[in-house]
Amino acid sequence: MDSIIFDLDGTLWDPRETVLTSWNRAIDEHPKVNKKLTLDDLKQTMGKQMHEISQIFFPELSEEDQKSVMDYLTEIEIPYVAENGGELYPGLEDTLIYLSGKYRLFIVSNCQEGYIEAFYQYHKLDRFFDDFENPGRTGLSKGENIKLVIERNGLENPVYVGDTQGDRDAARKAGVPFVYAKYGFGDVGDYEYEIENLADLKRHF
């Protein structure tokens, strides 16, 4: 193994409180929407792309209006996350210090452009990661973005760490072993490794 590619939400941190606050503020200001989102709403959409989330949250709107709402939510969310951060999972920085001494580290998330940068900006963890990718920048699926990072960085034997079935499916599509983060947001039944917490990565790798 020469590298580890991480999912972000539900794997490295829990951003739901911050994201929920920013999204509800944006919804309050948007003329097309009249509802409040909850933490449970966010949990059921973690790992999905933005167009999928808009279909779940705003099925009553046209596709054009769904995009308009999600664009506005993102406009409010990114600077708010950059200013307020999220809840890092226990042992994250110590684990990254250990792993980065042995492997190259990356992030591939199903987020919008600017979100990973906001995570970096608040928590100052970008020094541990060589590269990142997301569909907001490429328009590709998570599996395709994993492949892109592998090809772009000349990786020969990576693993992907994530917490949802979508992460598992993406790893399979990219042809890489999957490490299931059981503490995250999803339930996955098929994986090569499982971890109860981030520190378990030091034990496995």
CSV table of C-alpha atoms in Angstrom, one decimal:
chain,number,residue,atom,x,y,z
A,1,MET,CA,0.0,0.0,0.0
A,2,ASP,CA,1.3,3.4,-1.0
A,3,SER,CA,-1.5,5.8,-0.2
A,4,ILE,CA,-4.8,6.4,1.6
A,5,ILE,CA,-7.7,8.3,0.0
A,6,PHE,CA,-10.3,9.6,2.5
A,7,ASP,CA,-14.0,10.5,2.3
A,8,LEU,CA,-14.6,13.7,4.3
A,9,ASP,CA,-18.1,13.9,6.0
A,10,GLY,CA,-18.6,11.0,8.4
A,11,THR,CA,-15.0,9.9,8.0
A,12,LEU,CA,-12.8,12.8,9.1
A,13,TRP,CA,-15.4,15.0,10.7
A,14,ASP,CA,-19.0,15.7,11.5
A,15,PRO,CA,-20.0,19.0,10.0
A,16,ARG,CA,-23.7,18.7,10.4
A,17,GLU,CA,-24.3,21.4,13.0
A,18,THR,CA,-22.4,24.0,11.0
A,19,VAL,CA,-23.9,23.0,7.7
A,20,LEU,CA,-27.4,22.8,9.2
A,21,THR,CA,-27.1,26.3,10.6
A,22,SER,CA,-25.9,27.8,7.3
A,23,TRP,CA,-28.5,26.0,5.2
A,24,ASN,CA,-31.4,27.0,7.4
A,25,ARG,CA,-30.2,30.6,7.3
A,26,ALA,CA,-30.1,30.4,3.5
A,27,ILE,CA,-33.5,28.8,3.3
A,28,ASP,CA,-35.0,31.5,5.4
A,29,GLU,CA,-33.8,34.0,2.8
A,30,HIS,CA,-34.8,32.1,-0.3
A,31,PRO,CA,-38.3,33.0,-1.7
A,32,LYS,CA,-38.8,29.5,-3.2
A,33,VAL,CA,-38.6,27.5,0.0
A,34,ASN,CA,-40.5,27.4,3.3
A,35,LYS,CA,-39.2,24.6,5.5
A,36,LYS,CA,-36.6,23.8,8.2
A,37,LEU,CA,-34.0,21.1,7.9
A,38,THR,CA,-33.0,18.9,10.8
A,39,LEU,CA,-29.8,16.9,11.7
A,40,ASP,CA,-31.7,13.7,10.7
A,41,ASP,CA,-32.4,15.2,7.3
A,42,LEU,CA,-28.7,15.9,6.8
A,43,LYS,CA,-27.7,12.4,8.0
A,44,GLN,CA,-29.8,10.7,5.3
A,45,THR,CA,-28.2,12.6,2.5
A,46,MET,CA,-24.5,12.4,3.6
A,47,GLY,CA,-22.4,11.1,0.8
A,48,LYS,CA,-24.8,12.1,-1.9
A,49,GLN,CA,-24.1,14.7,-4.6
A,50,MET,CA,-25.8,18.1,-4.5
A,51,HIS,CA,-28.3,17.4,-7.2
A,52,GLU,CA,-29.4,14.2,-5.4
A,53,ILE,CA,-29.8,16.2,-2.1
A,54,SER,CA,-31.9,18.8,-3.8
A,55,GLN,CA,-34.3,16.2,-5.1
A,56,ILE,CA,-34.7,14.7,-1.6
A,57,PHE,CA,-35.1,18.0,0.2
A,58,PHE,CA,-37.1,20.0,-2.4
A,59,PRO,CA,-39.1,17.5,-4.5
A,60,GLU,CA,-41.9,20.0,-4.9
A,61,LEU,CA,-39.6,22.4,-6.9
A,62,SER,CA,-38.7,22.2,-10.6
A,63,GLU,CA,-35.2,21.0,-11.5
A,64,GLU,CA,-34.2,24.6,-12.3
A,65,ASP,CA,-35.5,25.8,-8.9
A,66,GLN,CA,-33.8,23.0,-7.1
A,67,LYS,CA,-30.5,24.0,-8.6
A,68,SER,CA,-31.1,27.6,-7.8
A,69,VAL,CA,-31.8,26.8,-4.1
A,70,MET,CA,-28.8,24.5,-3.8
A,71,ASP,CA,-26.5,27.1,-5.4
A,72,TYR,CA,-27.7,29.6,-2.9
A,73,LEU,CA,-27.3,27.2,0.0
A,74,THR,CA,-23.7,26.6,-1.1
A,75,GLU,CA,-23.0,30.3,-1.5
A,76,ILE,CA,-23.9,30.8,2.2
A,77,GLU,CA,-22.5,27.5,3.4
A,78,ILE,CA,-18.9,27.6,2.2
A,79,PRO,CA,-17.8,30.8,4.0
A,80,TYR,CA,-19.7,29.8,7.1
A,81,VAL,CA,-17.9,26.4,7.2
A,82,ALA,CA,-14.6,28.2,6.7
A,83,GLU,CA,-15.3,30.5,9.6
A,84,ASN,CA,-16.8,28.0,12.0
A,85,GLY,CA,-15.4,24.5,11.1
A,86,GLY,CA,-17.0,21.3,12.2
A,87,GLU,CA,-16.5,18.5,14.8
A,88,LEU,CA,-13.3,16.6,14.1
A,89,TYR,CA,-13.5,13.0,15.0
A,90,PRO,CA,-11.3,12.0,18.0
A,91,GLY,CA,-7.6,11.4,17.3
A,92,LEU,CA,-7.7,12.8,13.7
A,93,GLU,CA,-4.6,15.0,13.8
A,94,ASP,CA,-2.5,12.3,15.7
A,95,THR,CA,-3.6,9.7,13.1
A,96,LEU,CA,-2.8,12.0,10.2
A,97,ILE,CA,0.6,12.7,11.6
A,98,TYR,CA,1.3,9.0,11.9
A,99,LEU,CA,-0.1,8.0,8.5
A,100,SER,CA,1.5,10.9,6.6
A,101,GLY,CA,4.8,9.6,7.8
A,102,LYS,CA,4.2,6.3,5.9
A,103,TYR,CA,1.8,7.0,3.1
A,104,ARG,CA,0.6,9.8,0.8
A,105,LEU,CA,-2.9,11.0,1.8
A,106,PHE,CA,-5.8,12.4,-0.2
A,107,ILE,CA,-9.4,13.4,0.0
A,108,VAL,CA,-12.2,12.6,-2.4
A,109,SER,CA,-15.6,13.8,-1.3
A,110,ASN,CA,-19.0,14.1,-3.0
A,111,CYS,CA,-19.1,17.8,-2.1
A,112,GLN,CA,-19.4,21.1,-3.9
A,113,GLU,CA,-16.3,23.1,-5.0
A,114,GLY,CA,-14.8,25.1,-2.1
A,115,TYR,CA,-16.0,22.7,0.7
A,116,ILE,CA,-12.8,20.8,1.2
A,117,GLU,CA,-10.9,24.1,1.0
A,118,ALA,CA,-13.2,25.4,3.8
A,119,PHE,CA,-12.4,22.3,5.9
A,120,TYR,CA,-8.7,23.0,5.3
A,121,GLN,CA,-9.0,26.7,6.1
A,122,TYR,CA,-10.6,26.3,9.5
A,123,HIS,CA,-8.8,23.2,10.8
A,124,LYS,CA,-5.4,23.8,9.2
A,125,LEU,CA,-5.0,20.2,8.1
A,126,ASP,CA,-4.2,20.7,4.4
A,127,ARG,CA,-0.5,20.0,5.2
A,128,PHE,CA,-1.2,16.3,5.5
A,129,PHE,CA,-2.9,15.9,2.1
A,130,ASP,CA,-1.2,15.8,-1.3
A,131,ASP,CA,-4.4,16.3,-3.4
A,132,PHE,CA,-8.2,16.3,-3.3
A,133,GLU,CA,-11.1,16.1,-5.7
A,134,ASN,CA,-14.9,16.5,-5.8
A,135,PRO,CA,-17.7,16.5,-8.3
A,136,GLY,CA,-18.3,20.3,-7.8
A,137,ARG,CA,-15.0,20.8,-9.6
A,138,THR,CA,-15.0,17.9,-12.1
A,139,GLY,CA,-18.7,16.9,-12.6
A,140,LEU,CA,-17.7,13.3,-12.1
A,141,SER,CA,-18.9,10.6,-9.8
A,142,LYS,CA,-17.0,9.7,-6.7
A,143,GLY,CA,-15.6,6.5,-8.2
A,144,GLU,CA,-14.4,8.5,-11.3
A,145,ASN,CA,-12.9,11.1,-9.0
A,146,ILE,CA,-11.0,8.4,-7.0
A,147,LYS,CA,-9.7,7.1,-10.3
A,148,LEU,CA,-8.7,10.6,-11.3
A,149,VAL,CA,-6.7,11.2,-8.1
A,150,ILE,CA,-5.0,7.8,-8.6
A,151,GLU,CA,-4.0,8.6,-12.2
A,152,ARG,CA,-3.0,12.2,-11.5
A,153,ASN,CA,-0.7,11.2,-8.6
A,154,GLY,CA,0.7,8.0,-10.0
A,155,LEU,CA,-0.7,5.9,-7.1
A,156,GLU,CA,-0.1,2.2,-7.4
A,157,ASN,CA,-1.8,0.6,-4.4
A,158,PRO,CA,-4.2,2.9,-2.6
A,159,VAL,CA,-7.2,2.2,-0.2
A,160,TYR,CA,-10.3,4.3,0.2
A,161,VAL,CA,-11.7,5.1,3.6
A,162,GLY,CA,-15.4,6.0,3.9
A,163,ASP,CA,-18.6,5.5,5.9
A,164,THR,CA,-21.5,4.9,3.5
A,165,GLN,CA,-22.6,2.3,0.9
A,166,GLY,CA,-22.0,5.0,-1.7
A,167,ASP,CA,-18.4,5.1,-0.6
A,168,ARG,CA,-18.1,1.4,-0.9
A,169,ASP,CA,-19.6,1.4,-4.4
A,170,ALA,CA,-17.2,4.2,-5.5
A,171,ALA,CA,-14.2,2.2,-4.2
A,172,ARG,CA,-15.4,-0.8,-6.1
A,173,LYS,CA,-15.8,1.2,-9.2
A,174,ALA,CA,-12.3,2.6,-8.8
A,175,GLY,CA,-10.9,-0.9,-8.2
A,176,VAL,CA,-9.5,-0.2,-4.7
A,177,PRO,CA,-9.9,-1.9,-1.3
A,178,PHE,CA,-12.5,-0.2,1.0
A,179,VAL,CA,-12.0,0.6,4.7
A,180,TYR,CA,-15.4,1.0,6.4
A,181,ALA,CA,-15.5,3.8,9.1
A,182,LYS,CA,-18.2,2.3,11.3
A,183,TYR,CA,-18.4,5.4,13.4
A,184,GLY,CA,-19.8,7.5,10.5
A,185,PHE,CA,-23.2,8.0,9.0
A,186,GLY,CA,-23.9,4.9,7.0
A,187,ASP,CA,-24.3,1.1,7.2
A,188,VAL,CA,-22.1,-1.0,4.9
A,189,GLY,CA,-22.0,-4.8,4.8
A,190,ASP,CA,-19.2,-5.4,2.3
A,191,TYR,CA,-15.6,-4.2,2.9
A,192,GLU,CA,-12.0,-5.3,3.1
A,193,TYR,CA,-11.3,-3.6,6.5
A,194,GLU,CA,-13.3,-1.9,9.2
A,195,ILE,CA,-12.4,0.6,11.8
A,196,GLU,CA,-14.2,1.6,15.0
A,197,ASN,CA,-12.3,4.9,15.2
A,198,LEU,CA,-9.6,6.8,13.4
A,199,ALA,CA,-6.9,5.5,15.6
A,200,ASP,CA,-7.6,2.0,14.3
A,201,LEU,CA,-6.0,3.0,11.0
A,202,LYS,CA,-2.6,3.0,12.9
A,203,ARG,CA,-3.3,-0.6,13.9
A,204,HIS,CA,-4.3,-1.7,10.4
A,205,PHE,CA,-1.7,0.2,8.5
